[in-house]
Amino acid sequence: MLLVSCATVEPGVYSGGGRGLYDPHSSNNLQDLRDCREIWDGGTYLVAGPVAGRPGSRIEVRHALNMGNLAYNIPLRCVTEWRVVPADAATLSDNRRFLDIRPDAIPGQITLTATTRGDSTSLTIPILDPDTPNIYGSWSPVEAFSCAGEELPSVVSLRPDGRLFIAYQSLGNRPGEFSYSFDPAAGTFSMGSLTGRVRLLDDGRIVFSGVSFPGARPLPPLPPGAPPRPSPYSCELEFYRVGELY
């Protein structure tokens, strides 16, 4: 007989997960970690999809371990404890792979923590008001170059923690990390000393205006007599969503 325990000694705290539960991530894209003793301090991480939710929505959670150049799915049997803060904002499914945001949850943030063999890793998931635009996730450009002739990133990943990852095809798609801030009420987007605007189109695309992403490579000099290039800050940069994972 399979016994499954949900909350344990306090609200928002869950056991690692009972044996025999179906794990949709087992050997799905990631190979299962065979031996829990291989878990090392600082090696585990959580991935959410989508990275932000709204009241009443469901978030899928991946729990993985980096080892060498590979990532492994962490089986439920390896996990000691899961913790959801605030406890009244969401519940964790029996197989610990889905976080269900309560319909009456107050917009803000949920912190999910998994502890395995003494190593804890946490993930912050924003709860968005129904009227707040969701800019989080990964985006690719509609055009390869801006109106100023600059190469646009192959992927821009916006994380709720204020980190921005930019990759360029010409640089082997190796991401560089930057910082940004976004004011959803004003629609302003800041990166370093630059502040522009962001708007979401009805088809889900995103448009950046008044900002320029760090260039992959310097533009070549203009030939003599050529008209000046447009300012990169005058360009509208349009992207489409390619993913909602971290």
Coordinates of N, CA and C in Angstrom, one line a residue:
M1 N 0.8 -1.2 0.0 CA 0.0 0.0 0.0 C 0.9 1.2 0.0
L2 N 0.6 2.2 -0.9 CA 1.3 3.4 -1.0 C 0.7 4.5 -0.1
L3 N 1.6 5.0 0.8 CA 1.1 6.1 1.7 C 1.8 7.4 1.2
V4 N 1.0 8.4 1.0 CA 1.5 9.7 0.5 C 1.2 10.8 1.5
S5 N 2.2 11.5 2.0 CA 2.0 12.6 2.9 C 2.2 13.9 2.2
C6 N 1.2 14.8 2.4 CA 1.3 16.1 1.8 C 2.0 17.0 2.7
A7 N 1.3 17.9 3.5 CA 1.9 18.8 4.4 C 2.4 18.0 5.6
T8 N 3.6 18.5 6.2 CA 4.1 17.7 7.3 C 3.8 18.6 8.6
V9 N 4.9 19.0 9.3 CA 4.7 19.5 10.6 C 4.2 20.9 10.6
E10 N 4.3 21.7 9.5 CA 3.8 23.0 9.5 C 3.2 23.3 8.1
P11 N 2.4 24.4 8.0 CA 1.8 24.7 6.7 C 2.9 25.1 5.7
G12 N 2.7 24.6 4.4 CA 3.7 24.9 3.4 C 4.9 24.0 3.3
V13 N 5.0 23.1 4.3 CA 6.1 22.1 4.3 C 5.6 20.8 3.8
Y14 N 6.3 20.2 2.9 CA 5.9 18.9 2.3 C 7.1 17.9 2.4
S15 N 6.8 16.6 2.5 CA 7.8 15.6 2.4 C 8.4 15.5 1.0
G16 N 9.5 14.8 0.9 CA 10.2 14.7 -0.4 C 9.3 14.1 -1.5
G17 N 8.5 13.2 -1.1 CA 7.6 12.5 -2.1 C 7.6 11.0 -1.9
G18 N 6.5 10.4 -1.8 CA 6.4 9.0 -1.6 C 6.9 8.1 -2.8
R19 N 7.4 6.9 -2.5 CA 7.8 6.0 -3.6 C 6.6 5.6 -4.4
G20 N 6.8 5.3 -5.7 CA 5.8 4.8 -6.5 C 4.9 5.9 -7.2
L21 N 5.2 7.1 -6.8 CA 4.4 8.2 -7.5 C 4.9 8.4 -8.9
Y22 N 4.1 8.7 -9.8 CA 4.5 9.0 -11.2 C 5.2 10.3 -11.3
D23 N 6.4 10.2 -11.9 CA 7.2 11.4 -12.1 C 7.3 11.7 -13.6
P24 N 6.6 12.7 -14.1 CA 6.6 13.0 -15.5 C 8.0 13.4 -16.0
H25 N 8.9 13.8 -15.1 CA 10.2 14.2 -15.6 C 11.2 13.0 -15.6
S26 N 10.8 11.9 -15.1 CA 11.8 10.7 -15.0 C 12.2 10.3 -16.4
S27 N 13.5 10.4 -16.8 CA 14.0 10.1 -18.1 C 13.3 10.8 -19.2
N28 N 12.7 11.9 -18.9 CA 12.1 12.8 -20.0 C 13.0 14.0 -20.2
N29 N 13.8 14.0 -21.2 CA 14.8 15.0 -21.6 C 16.0 14.9 -20.7
L30 N 15.8 14.6 -19.4 CA 16.9 14.5 -18.5 C 17.0 13.1 -18.0
Q31 N 18.2 12.6 -17.9 CA 18.4 11.2 -17.3 C 18.3 11.3 -15.8
D32 N 17.6 10.3 -15.2 CA 17.5 10.2 -13.7 C 18.9 10.1 -13.1
L33 N 19.0 10.7 -11.9 CA 20.2 10.5 -11.1 C 20.1 9.2 -10.4
R34 N 21.0 8.3 -10.6 CA 20.9 6.9 -10.0 C 21.1 6.8 -8.5
D35 N 22.1 7.6 -8.1 CA 22.5 7.5 -6.7 C 22.4 8.8 -6.0
C36 N 21.5 8.9 -5.0 CA 21.3 10.2 -4.3 C 22.6 10.7 -3.6
R37 N 23.6 9.8 -3.4 CA 24.8 10.2 -2.7 C 25.7 11.1 -3.7
E38 N 25.4 11.1 -4.9 CA 26.1 11.9 -5.9 C 25.8 13.4 -5.8
I39 N 24.7 13.7 -5.1 CA 24.3 15.1 -5.0 C 25.4 15.9 -4.2
W40 N 25.8 17.0 -4.7 CA 26.9 17.8 -4.0 C 26.3 19.2 -3.7
D41 N 26.9 19.8 -2.7 CA 26.5 21.1 -2.2 C 26.6 22.1 -3.3
G42 N 25.4 22.8 -3.5 CA 25.4 23.8 -4.6 C 25.1 23.3 -6.0
G43 N 24.9 22.0 -6.1 CA 24.7 21.5 -7.5 C 23.3 21.4 -8.0
T44 N 22.3 21.5 -7.0 CA 20.9 21.3 -7.4 C 20.3 22.7 -7.8
Y45 N 19.3 22.6 -8.6 CA 18.6 23.8 -9.0 C 17.1 23.5 -9.4
L46 N 16.3 24.5 -9.4 CA 14.9 24.3 -9.8 C 14.6 25.1 -11.0
V47 N 13.7 24.6 -11.8 CA 13.3 25.3 -13.1 C 11.8 25.4 -13.1
A48 N 11.2 26.5 -13.4 CA 9.8 26.7 -13.4 C 9.3 27.0 -14.8
G49 N 8.1 26.4 -15.2 CA 7.6 26.7 -16.5 C 6.0 26.8 -16.3
P50 N 5.4 27.9 -16.6 CA 6.1 29.2 -16.9 C 6.8 29.8 -15.7
V51 N 7.6 30.8 -15.9 CA 8.4 31.4 -14.8 C 7.5 32.3 -13.9
A52 N 6.4 32.7 -14.4 CA 5.5 33.5 -13.6 C 4.1 33.0 -13.7
G53 N 3.3 33.1 -12.7 CA 1.9 32.6 -12.8 C 0.9 33.7 -12.4
R54 N -0.4 33.3 -12.5 CA -1.5 34.2 -12.1 C -2.4 33.4 -11.1
P55 N -3.2 34.1 -10.3 CA -4.1 33.3 -9.4 C -4.9 32.3 -10.2
G56 N -4.8 31.0 -9.7 CA -5.6 29.9 -10.3 C -4.8 29.2 -11.3
S57 N -3.5 29.5 -11.6 CA -2.8 28.8 -12.6 C -1.9 27.8 -12.0
R58 N -1.3 27.0 -12.9 CA -0.4 25.9 -12.5 C 1.0 26.1 -13.0
I59 N 2.0 25.9 -12.2 CA 3.4 26.0 -12.6 C 4.0 24.6 -12.5
E60 N 4.7 24.2 -13.6 CA 5.4 23.0 -13.6 C 6.8 23.2 -13.1
V61 N 7.3 22.3 -12.2 CA 8.6 22.5 -11.5 C 9.5 21.3 -11.9
R62 N 10.7 21.7 -12.3 CA 11.8 20.7 -12.6 C 12.8 20.8 -11.5
H63 N 13.4 19.7 -11.0 CA 14.4 19.7 -10.0 C 15.6 18.9 -10.5
A64 N 16.7 19.5 -10.7 CA 17.8 18.9 -11.4 C 19.1 19.1 -10.7
L65 N 20.1 18.3 -11.1 CA 21.5 18.4 -10.6 C 22.5 18.6 -11.7
N66 N 23.4 19.6 -11.6 CA 24.5 19.7 -12.5 C 25.6 18.8 -12.1
M67 N 26.1 18.0 -13.0 CA 27.3 17.2 -12.7 C 28.2 17.1 -13.9
G68 N 29.3 17.7 -13.9 CA 30.1 17.8 -15.1 C 29.5 18.7 -16.1
N69 N 29.3 18.2 -17.3 CA 28.7 18.9 -18.4 C 27.2 18.4 -18.6
L70 N 26.7 17.6 -17.6 CA 25.4 17.1 -17.8 C 24.5 17.5 -16.7
A71 N 23.2 17.5 -16.9 CA 22.2 17.7 -15.9 C 21.3 16.5 -15.7
Y72 N 21.0 16.2 -14.5 CA 20.2 15.0 -14.2 C 18.9 15.3 -13.4
N73 N 17.9 14.6 -13.7 CA 16.6 14.8 -13.0 C 16.8 14.1 -11.6
I74 N 16.4 14.9 -10.5 CA 16.6 14.4 -9.2 C 15.3 13.6 -8.8
P75 N 15.4 12.3 -8.6 CA 14.2 11.5 -8.2 C 13.6 12.0 -6.9
L76 N 12.3 11.8 -6.7 CA 11.6 12.2 -5.5 C 12.2 11.6 -4.3
R77 N 12.7 10.3 -4.4 CA 13.3 9.6 -3.2 C 14.5 10.3 -2.6
C78 N 15.2 11.2 -3.4 CA 16.4 11.9 -2.9 C 16.0 13.1 -2.1
V79 N 14.8 13.6 -2.2 CA 14.5 14.9 -1.6 C 13.9 14.7 -0.2
T80 N 14.5 15.5 0.7 CA 14.1 15.5 2.1 C 12.8 16.3 2.4
E81 N 12.8 17.5 1.8 CA 11.7 18.4 2.1 C 11.5 19.4 1.0
W82 N 10.2 19.8 0.8 CA 9.8 20.9 0.0 C 9.2 22.0 0.9
R83 N 9.3 23.2 0.5 CA 8.8 24.3 1.3 C 8.2 25.4 0.4
V84 N 6.9 25.8 0.6 CA 6.3 26.8 -0.1 C 6.0 28.0 0.8
V85 N 6.5 29.2 0.4 CA 6.3 30.4 1.2 C 5.8 31.5 0.3
P86 N 4.6 32.2 0.6 CA 3.8 31.9 1.8 C 2.9 30.7 1.6
A87 N 2.7 30.0 2.7 CA 2.0 28.7 2.6 C 0.6 28.8 2.1
D88 N -0.1 29.9 2.2 CA -1.5 30.0 1.8 C -1.6 30.5 0.3
A89 N -0.5 30.7 -0.4 CA -0.5 31.1 -1.7 C -0.6 30.0 -2.8
A90 N -0.1 28.8 -2.4 CA -0.1 27.8 -3.4 C 0.1 26.4 -2.7
T91 N -0.3 25.4 -3.4 CA -0.1 24.0 -2.9 C 0.8 23.2 -3.9
L92 N 1.5 22.2 -3.4 CA 2.4 21.4 -4.2 C 1.7 20.1 -4.4
S93 N 1.8 19.6 -5.6 CA 1.1 18.3 -5.9 C 1.8 17.1 -5.2
D94 N 1.1 16.0 -5.1 CA 1.7 14.8 -4.5 C 3.0 14.4 -5.0
N95 N 3.2 14.5 -6.4 CA 4.4 14.1 -7.0 C 5.4 15.3 -7.0
R96 N 5.1 16.4 -6.4 CA 6.0 17.6 -6.3 C 6.4 18.2 -7.6
R97 N 5.7 17.9 -8.6 CA 6.1 18.4 -9.9 C 5.2 19.6 -10.4
F98 N 4.2 19.9 -9.6 CA 3.3 21.0 -10.0 C 3.0 21.9 -8.8
L99 N 3.1 23.2 -9.0 CA 2.7 24.1 -8.0 C 1.4 24.8 -8.4
D100 N 0.4 24.6 -7.7 CA -1.0 25.2 -8.0 C -1.2 26.4 -7.2
I101 N -1.3 27.6 -7.9 CA -1.5 28.8 -7.3 C -3.0 28.9 -7.0
R102 N -3.3 29.3 -5.7 CA -4.7 29.4 -5.3 C -5.4 30.5 -6.1
P103 N -6.7 30.3 -6.4 CA -7.4 31.3 -7.1 C -7.5 32.7 -6.3
D104 N -7.4 32.6 -5.0 CA -7.5 33.8 -4.2 C -6.1 34.3 -3.8
A105 N -5.1 33.8 -4.4 CA -3.7 34.2 -4.0 C -3.5 35.7 -4.3
I106 N -2.8 36.4 -3.4 CA -2.6 37.8 -3.6 C -1.3 38.0 -4.5
P107 N -1.4 38.8 -5.5 CA -0.2 39.0 -6.4 C 1.0 39.4 -5.5
G108 N 2.1 38.8 -5.9 CA 3.4 39.0 -5.1 C 4.4 38.0 -5.6
Q109 N 4.9 37.2 -4.6 CA 5.9 36.2 -5.0 C 5.8 35.0 -4.1
I110 N 6.1 33.8 -4.7 CA 6.1 32.6 -4.0 C 7.6 32.1 -4.1
T111 N 8.1 31.6 -2.9 CA 9.4 31.0 -2.9 C 9.2 29.5 -2.7
L112 N 9.8 28.7 -3.6 CA 9.7 27.3 -3.5 C 11.2 26.8 -3.2
T113 N 11.3 26.0 -2.1 CA 12.6 25.5 -1.7 C 12.6 24.0 -1.7
A114 N 13.6 23.3 -2.2 CA 13.8 21.9 -2.2 C 15.1 21.6 -1.4
T115 N 15.0 20.7 -0.5 CA 16.2 20.3 0.3 C 16.5 18.8 0.1
T116 N 17.7 18.5 -0.3 CA 18.1 17.1 -0.6 C 19.5 16.9 -0.1
R117 N 19.7 15.9 0.8 CA 21.0 15.6 1.4 C 21.7 16.9 2.0
G118 N 20.9 17.8 2.6 CA 21.5 18.9 3.2 C 21.7 20.1 2.2
D119 N 21.5 19.9 0.9 CA 21.6 21.0 0.0 C 20.3 21.5 -0.4
S120 N 20.1 22.8 -0.1 CA 18.8 23.5 -0.4 C 19.0 24.4 -1.6
T121 N 18.0 24.4 -2.4 CA 17.9 25.4 -3.6 C 16.5 26.0 -3.6
S122 N 16.4 27.3 -4.0 CA 15.2 28.0 -3.9 C 14.9 28.6 -5.3
L123 N 13.6 28.8 -5.6 CA 13.2 29.5 -6.8 C 12.1 30.4 -6.4
T124 N 12.1 31.7 -6.9 CA 11.1 32.7 -6.7 C 10.2 32.8 -7.9
I125 N 8.9 32.6 -7.7 CA 8.0 32.7 -8.8 C 7.0 33.8 -8.6
P126 N 7.0 34.8 -9.4 CA 6.0 35.9 -9.3 C 4.6 35.5 -9.5
I127 N 3.7 36.0 -8.7 CA 2.2 35.9 -8.9 C 1.8 37.2 -9.5
L128 N 1.4 37.2 -10.8 CA 1.0 38.4 -11.5 C -0.4 38.7 -11.3
D129 N -0.7 40.0 -11.2 CA -2.1 40.5 -11.3 C -2.6 40.2 -12.7
P130 N -3.9 39.8 -12.9 CA -4.4 39.5 -14.2 C -4.1 40.6 -15.2
D131 N -4.0 41.9 -14.8 CA -3.8 43.0 -15.7 C -2.3 43.3 -15.9
T132 N -1.4 42.6 -15.2 CA 0.0 42.9 -15.4 C 0.6 42.2 -16.5
P133 N 1.3 42.8 -17.4 CA 1.9 42.1 -18.6 C 3.0 41.2 -18.1
N134 N 3.1 40.0 -18.7 CA 4.1 39.0 -18.4 C 5.2 39.1 -19.4
I135 N 6.3 39.7 -19.0 CA 7.5 39.8 -19.9 C 8.5 38.7 -19.7
Y136 N 8.3 37.9 -18.7 CA 9.3 36.9 -18.3 C 9.3 35.8 -19.3
G137 N 10.5 35.2 -19.5 CA 10.7 34.1 -20.4 C 11.8 34.4 -21.4
S138 N 11.8 33.6 -22.5 CA 12.8 33.8 -23.5 C 12.2 34.3 -24.8
W139 N 12.9 35.2 -25.5 CA 12.4 35.9 -26.6 C 13.4 35.9 -27.7
S140 N 13.0 35.7 -29.0 CA 13.9 35.8 -30.1 C 13.4 36.9 -31.1
P141 N 14.3 37.6 -31.8 CA 14.0 38.7 -32.6 C 13.2 38.4 -33.9
V142 N 12.3 39.2 -34.3 CA 11.6 39.1 -35.6 C 12.6 39.3 -36.7
E143 N 13.4 40.3 -36.6 CA 14.5 40.6 -37.6 C 15.8 40.3 -37.0
A144 N 16.8 40.0 -37.8 CA 18.2 39.7 -37.4 C 19.0 41.0 -37.0
F145 N 18.6 42.1 -37.6 CA 19.3 43.4 -37.3 C 18.4 44.5 -37.0
S146 N 18.9 45.4 -36.2 CA 18.1 46.6 -35.8 C 18.1 47.6 -37.0
C147 N 17.3 48.7 -36.9 CA 17.3 49.7 -37.9 C 18.7 50.4 -38.0
A148 N 19.5 50.3 -37.0 CA 20.8 50.9 -37.0 C 21.9 49.9 -37.5
G149 N 21.5 48.7 -37.9 CA 22.4 47.8 -38.5 C 23.1 46.9 -37.4
E150 N 22.7 47.0 -36.2 CA 23.3 46.2 -35.1 C 22.7 44.7 -35.2
E151 N 23.5 43.8 -34.9 CA 23.0 42.4 -34.8 C 22.2 42.3 -33.5
L152 N 21.0 41.8 -33.7 CA 20.1 41.6 -32.5 C 20.4 40.2 -31.9
P153 N 20.2 40.1 -30.6 CA 20.4 38.8 -29.9 C 19.6 37.7 -30.5
S154 N 20.2 36.5 -30.5 CA 19.4 35.4 -30.9 C 18.3 35.0 -29.9
V155 N 18.6 35.2 -28.6 CA 17.7 35.0 -27.5 C 17.9 36.0 -26.4
V156 N 16.8 36.5 -25.9 CA 16.9 37.4 -24.7 C 16.0 36.7 -23.7
S157 N 16.6 36.4 -22.5 CA 15.8 35.7 -21.4 C 15.7 36.7 -20.3
L158 N 14.5 37.0 -19.9 CA 14.2 37.9 -18.8 C 13.7 37.1 -17.6
R159 N 14.4 37.2 -16.5 CA 14.1 36.4 -15.3 C 13.5 37.4 -14.3
P160 N 12.5 36.9 -13.5 CA 11.9 37.7 -12.5 C 12.8 38.3 -11.4
D161 N 14.0 37.7 -11.3 CA 14.9 38.2 -10.2 C 15.8 39.4 -10.7
G162 N 15.5 39.9 -11.9 CA 16.2 41.1 -12.4 C 17.4 40.7 -13.2
R163 N 17.6 39.5 -13.5 CA 18.7 39.1 -14.4 C 18.2 38.9 -15.8
L164 N 19.1 39.3 -16.7 CA 18.8 39.3 -18.2 C 20.0 38.5 -18.8
F165 N 19.6 37.5 -19.6 CA 20.6 36.7 -20.4 C 20.5 37.0 -21.8
I166 N 21.6 37.4 -22.5 CA 21.6 37.7 -23.9 C 22.6 36.8 -24.6
A167 N 22.1 36.2 -25.7 CA 23.0 35.3 -26.5 C 22.9 35.8 -28.0
Y168 N 24.1 35.6 -28.7 CA 24.2 36.0 -30.1 C 24.6 34.8 -30.9
Q169 N 24.0 34.7 -32.1 CA 24.3 33.6 -32.9 C 25.8 33.7 -33.4
S170 N 26.3 34.9 -33.7 CA 27.6 35.0 -34.2 C 28.7 34.7 -33.1
L171 N 28.2 34.7 -31.8 CA 29.2 34.3 -30.7 C 28.9 33.0 -30.2
G172 N 28.3 32.1 -31.0 CA 28.1 30.7 -30.5 C 26.9 30.6 -29.5
N173 N 26.1 31.6 -29.4 CA 24.9 31.5 -28.5 C 25.3 31.3 -27.1
R174 N 26.5 31.8 -26.7 CA 26.9 31.7 -25.3 C 26.3 32.9 -24.6
P175 N 25.5 32.7 -23.6 CA 24.8 33.8 -23.0 C 25.6 34.7 -22.1
G176 N 25.4 36.0 -22.1 CA 26.0 36.9 -21.2 C 25.0 37.4 -20.2
E177 N 25.4 37.7 -19.0 CA 24.4 38.1 -17.9 C 24.5 39.6 -17.7
F178 N 23.3 40.2 -17.6 CA 23.1 41.6 -17.3 C 22.0 41.8 -16.3
S179 N 21.8 43.0 -15.8 CA 20.8 43.4 -14.9 C 19.8 44.3 -15.6
Y180 N 18.5 44.2 -15.2 CA 17.5 45.1 -15.7 C 16.4 45.3 -14.6
S181 N 15.6 46.3 -14.9 CA 14.4 46.5 -14.0 C 13.2 46.8 -14.9
F182 N 12.0 46.5 -14.5 CA 10.8 46.7 -15.2 C 9.7 47.2 -14.3
D183 N 9.1 48.3 -14.7 CA 8.0 48.9 -14.0 C 6.7 48.6 -14.8
P184 N 5.9 47.6 -14.4 CA 4.8 47.3 -15.2 C 3.7 48.4 -15.3
A185 N 3.6 49.2 -14.2 CA 2.6 50.2 -14.2 C 2.9 51.3 -15.3
A186 N 4.2 51.7 -15.4 CA 4.6 52.7 -16.3 C 5.1 52.1 -17.6
G187 N 5.4 50.8 -17.7 CA 5.8 50.2 -18.9 C 7.3 50.5 -19.2
T188 N 8.0 51.0 -18.2 CA 9.4 51.4 -18.4 C 10.3 50.2 -18.2
F189 N 11.4 50.1 -19.0 CA 12.4 49.1 -19.0 C 13.7 49.7 -18.9
S190 N 14.5 49.3 -17.9 CA 15.8 49.9 -17.7 C 16.9 48.8 -17.7
M191 N 18.0 49.2 -18.3 CA 19.2 48.3 -18.3 C 20.4 49.1 -18.3
G192 N 21.1 49.0 -17.1 CA 22.2 49.9 -16.9 C 21.7 51.4 -16.8
S193 N 22.3 52.3 -17.5 CA 21.9 53.7 -17.4 C 20.8 54.0 -18.4
L194 N 20.4 53.0 -19.2 CA 19.4 53.3 -20.2 C 18.0 52.9 -19.7
T195 N 17.1 53.8 -20.1 CA 15.7 53.5 -19.7 C 14.8 53.7 -21.0
G196 N 14.1 52.7 -21.4 CA 13.2 52.8 -22.5 C 11.8 52.3 -22.1
R197 N 11.1 51.8 -23.0 CA 9.7 51.3 -22.8 C 9.6 49.9 -23.4
V198 N 8.6 49.2 -22.8 CA 8.3 47.8 -23.2 C 6.8 47.8 -23.4
R199 N 6.3 47.1 -24.5 CA 4.9 46.9 -24.6 C 4.7 45.5 -25.2
L200 N 3.6 44.9 -24.8 CA 3.2 43.6 -25.4 C 2.1 43.8 -26.4
L201 N 2.3 43.1 -27.6 CA 1.3 43.2 -28.6 C 0.2 42.1 -28.4
D202 N -0.9 42.3 -29.1 CA -2.0 41.4 -28.9 C -1.6 39.9 -29.2
D203 N -0.7 39.7 -30.2 CA -0.3 38.4 -30.5 C 0.8 37.8 -29.6
G204 N 1.1 38.5 -28.5 CA 2.0 38.0 -27.6 C 3.5 38.4 -27.8
R205 N 3.7 39.2 -28.9 CA 5.1 39.6 -29.1 C 5.4 40.8 -28.2
I206 N 6.7 41.1 -28.1 CA 7.1 42.1 -27.2 C 7.9 43.1 -28.0
V207 N 7.8 44.4 -27.7 CA 8.5 45.5 -28.4 C 9.3 46.3 -27.4
F208 N 10.6 46.5 -27.6 CA 11.4 47.3 -26.8 C 11.7 48.6 -27.6
S209 N 11.5 49.7 -27.0 CA 11.8 51.0 -27.7 C 12.7 51.9 -26.7
G210 N 13.6 52.6 -27.3 CA 14.4 53.5 -26.5 C 15.6 52.8 -25.8
V211 N 15.8 51.6 -26.1 CA 16.9 50.8 -25.5 C 17.7 50.1 -26.6
S212 N 18.9 49.8 -26.3 CA 19.8 49.0 -27.2 C 20.5 47.9 -26.4
F213 N 20.4 46.7 -26.9 CA 21.1 45.6 -26.2 C 22.6 45.7 -26.5
P214 N 23.4 45.3 -25.5 CA 24.9 45.3 -25.8 C 25.2 44.6 -27.1
G215 N 26.0 45.2 -27.9 CA 26.3 44.6 -29.2 C 27.2 43.4 -29.2
A216 N 27.0 42.5 -30.1 CA 27.9 41.3 -30.2 C 29.3 41.8 -30.7
R217 N 29.3 42.6 -31.7 CA 30.5 43.1 -32.3 C 30.3 44.5 -32.7
P218 N 31.4 45.3 -32.7 CA 31.3 46.7 -33.2 C 30.9 46.8 -34.7
L219 N 30.1 47.8 -35.0 CA 29.8 47.9 -36.4 C 31.0 48.4 -37.2
P220 N 31.1 48.0 -38.5 CA 32.2 48.5 -39.3 C 32.1 50.0 -39.6
P221 N 33.2 50.7 -39.8 CA 33.1 52.1 -40.1 C 32.3 52.4 -41.4
L222 N 31.6 53.5 -41.5 CA 30.9 53.9 -42.7 C 31.9 54.3 -43.7
P223 N 31.6 54.1 -45.0 CA 32.4 54.6 -46.1 C 32.3 56.1 -46.2
P224 N 33.3 56.8 -46.7 CA 33.3 58.2 -46.8 C 32.1 58.7 -47.6
G225 N 31.4 59.7 -47.0 CA 30.3 60.3 -47.7 C 29.0 59.6 -47.4
A226 N 29.0 58.5 -46.7 CA 27.7 57.8 -46.4 C 26.9 58.5 -45.4
P227 N 25.6 58.4 -45.4 CA 24.8 59.1 -44.4 C 25.0 58.4 -43.1
P228 N 24.8 59.2 -42.0 CA 25.0 58.6 -40.7 C 24.0 57.5 -40.4
R229 N 24.4 56.5 -39.6 CA 23.4 55.5 -39.2 C 22.4 56.1 -38.2
P230 N 21.2 55.5 -38.2 CA 20.2 55.9 -37.2 C 20.7 55.6 -35.8
S231 N 20.3 56.3 -34.8 CA 20.7 56.0 -33.5 C 20.0 54.7 -33.1
P232 N 20.8 53.8 -32.4 CA 20.2 52.5 -32.0 C 19.0 52.7 -31.1
Y233 N 19.0 53.8 -30.4 CA 17.9 54.0 -29.4 C 16.6 54.5 -30.1
S234 N 16.7 54.8 -31.4 CA 15.5 55.1 -32.1 C 14.8 53.9 -32.7
C235 N 15.5 52.7 -32.6 CA 14.9 51.5 -33.2 C 13.9 50.9 -32.3
E236 N 12.8 50.3 -32.9 CA 11.9 49.5 -32.1 C 12.3 48.0 -32.4
L237 N 12.6 47.3 -31.3 CA 13.0 45.9 -31.4 C 11.9 45.0 -31.0
E238 N 11.5 44.2 -32.0 CA 10.3 43.3 -31.8 C 10.8 41.9 -31.7
F239 N 10.3 41.2 -30.7 CA 10.7 39.8 -30.4 C 9.4 39.0 -30.2
Y240 N 9.5 37.7 -30.4 CA 8.4 36.7 -30.2 C 8.9 35.7 -29.1
R241 N 7.9 35.2 -28.4 CA 8.2 34.4 -27.3 C 8.6 33.0 -27.8
V242 N 9.7 32.4 -27.2 CA 10.2 31.1 -27.6 C 10.2 30.1 -26.4
G243 N 9.9 30.6 -25.2 CA 9.9 29.7 -24.1 C 9.5 30.5 -22.8
E244 N 9.0 29.8 -21.8 CA 8.7 30.4 -20.6 C 9.4 29.8 -19.4
L245 N 10.4 29.0 -19.7 CA 11.2 28.4 -18.6 C 12.3 29.4 -18.2
Y246 N 12.9 29.1 -17.0 CA 14.0 29.9 -16.6 C 15.2 29.5 -17.5

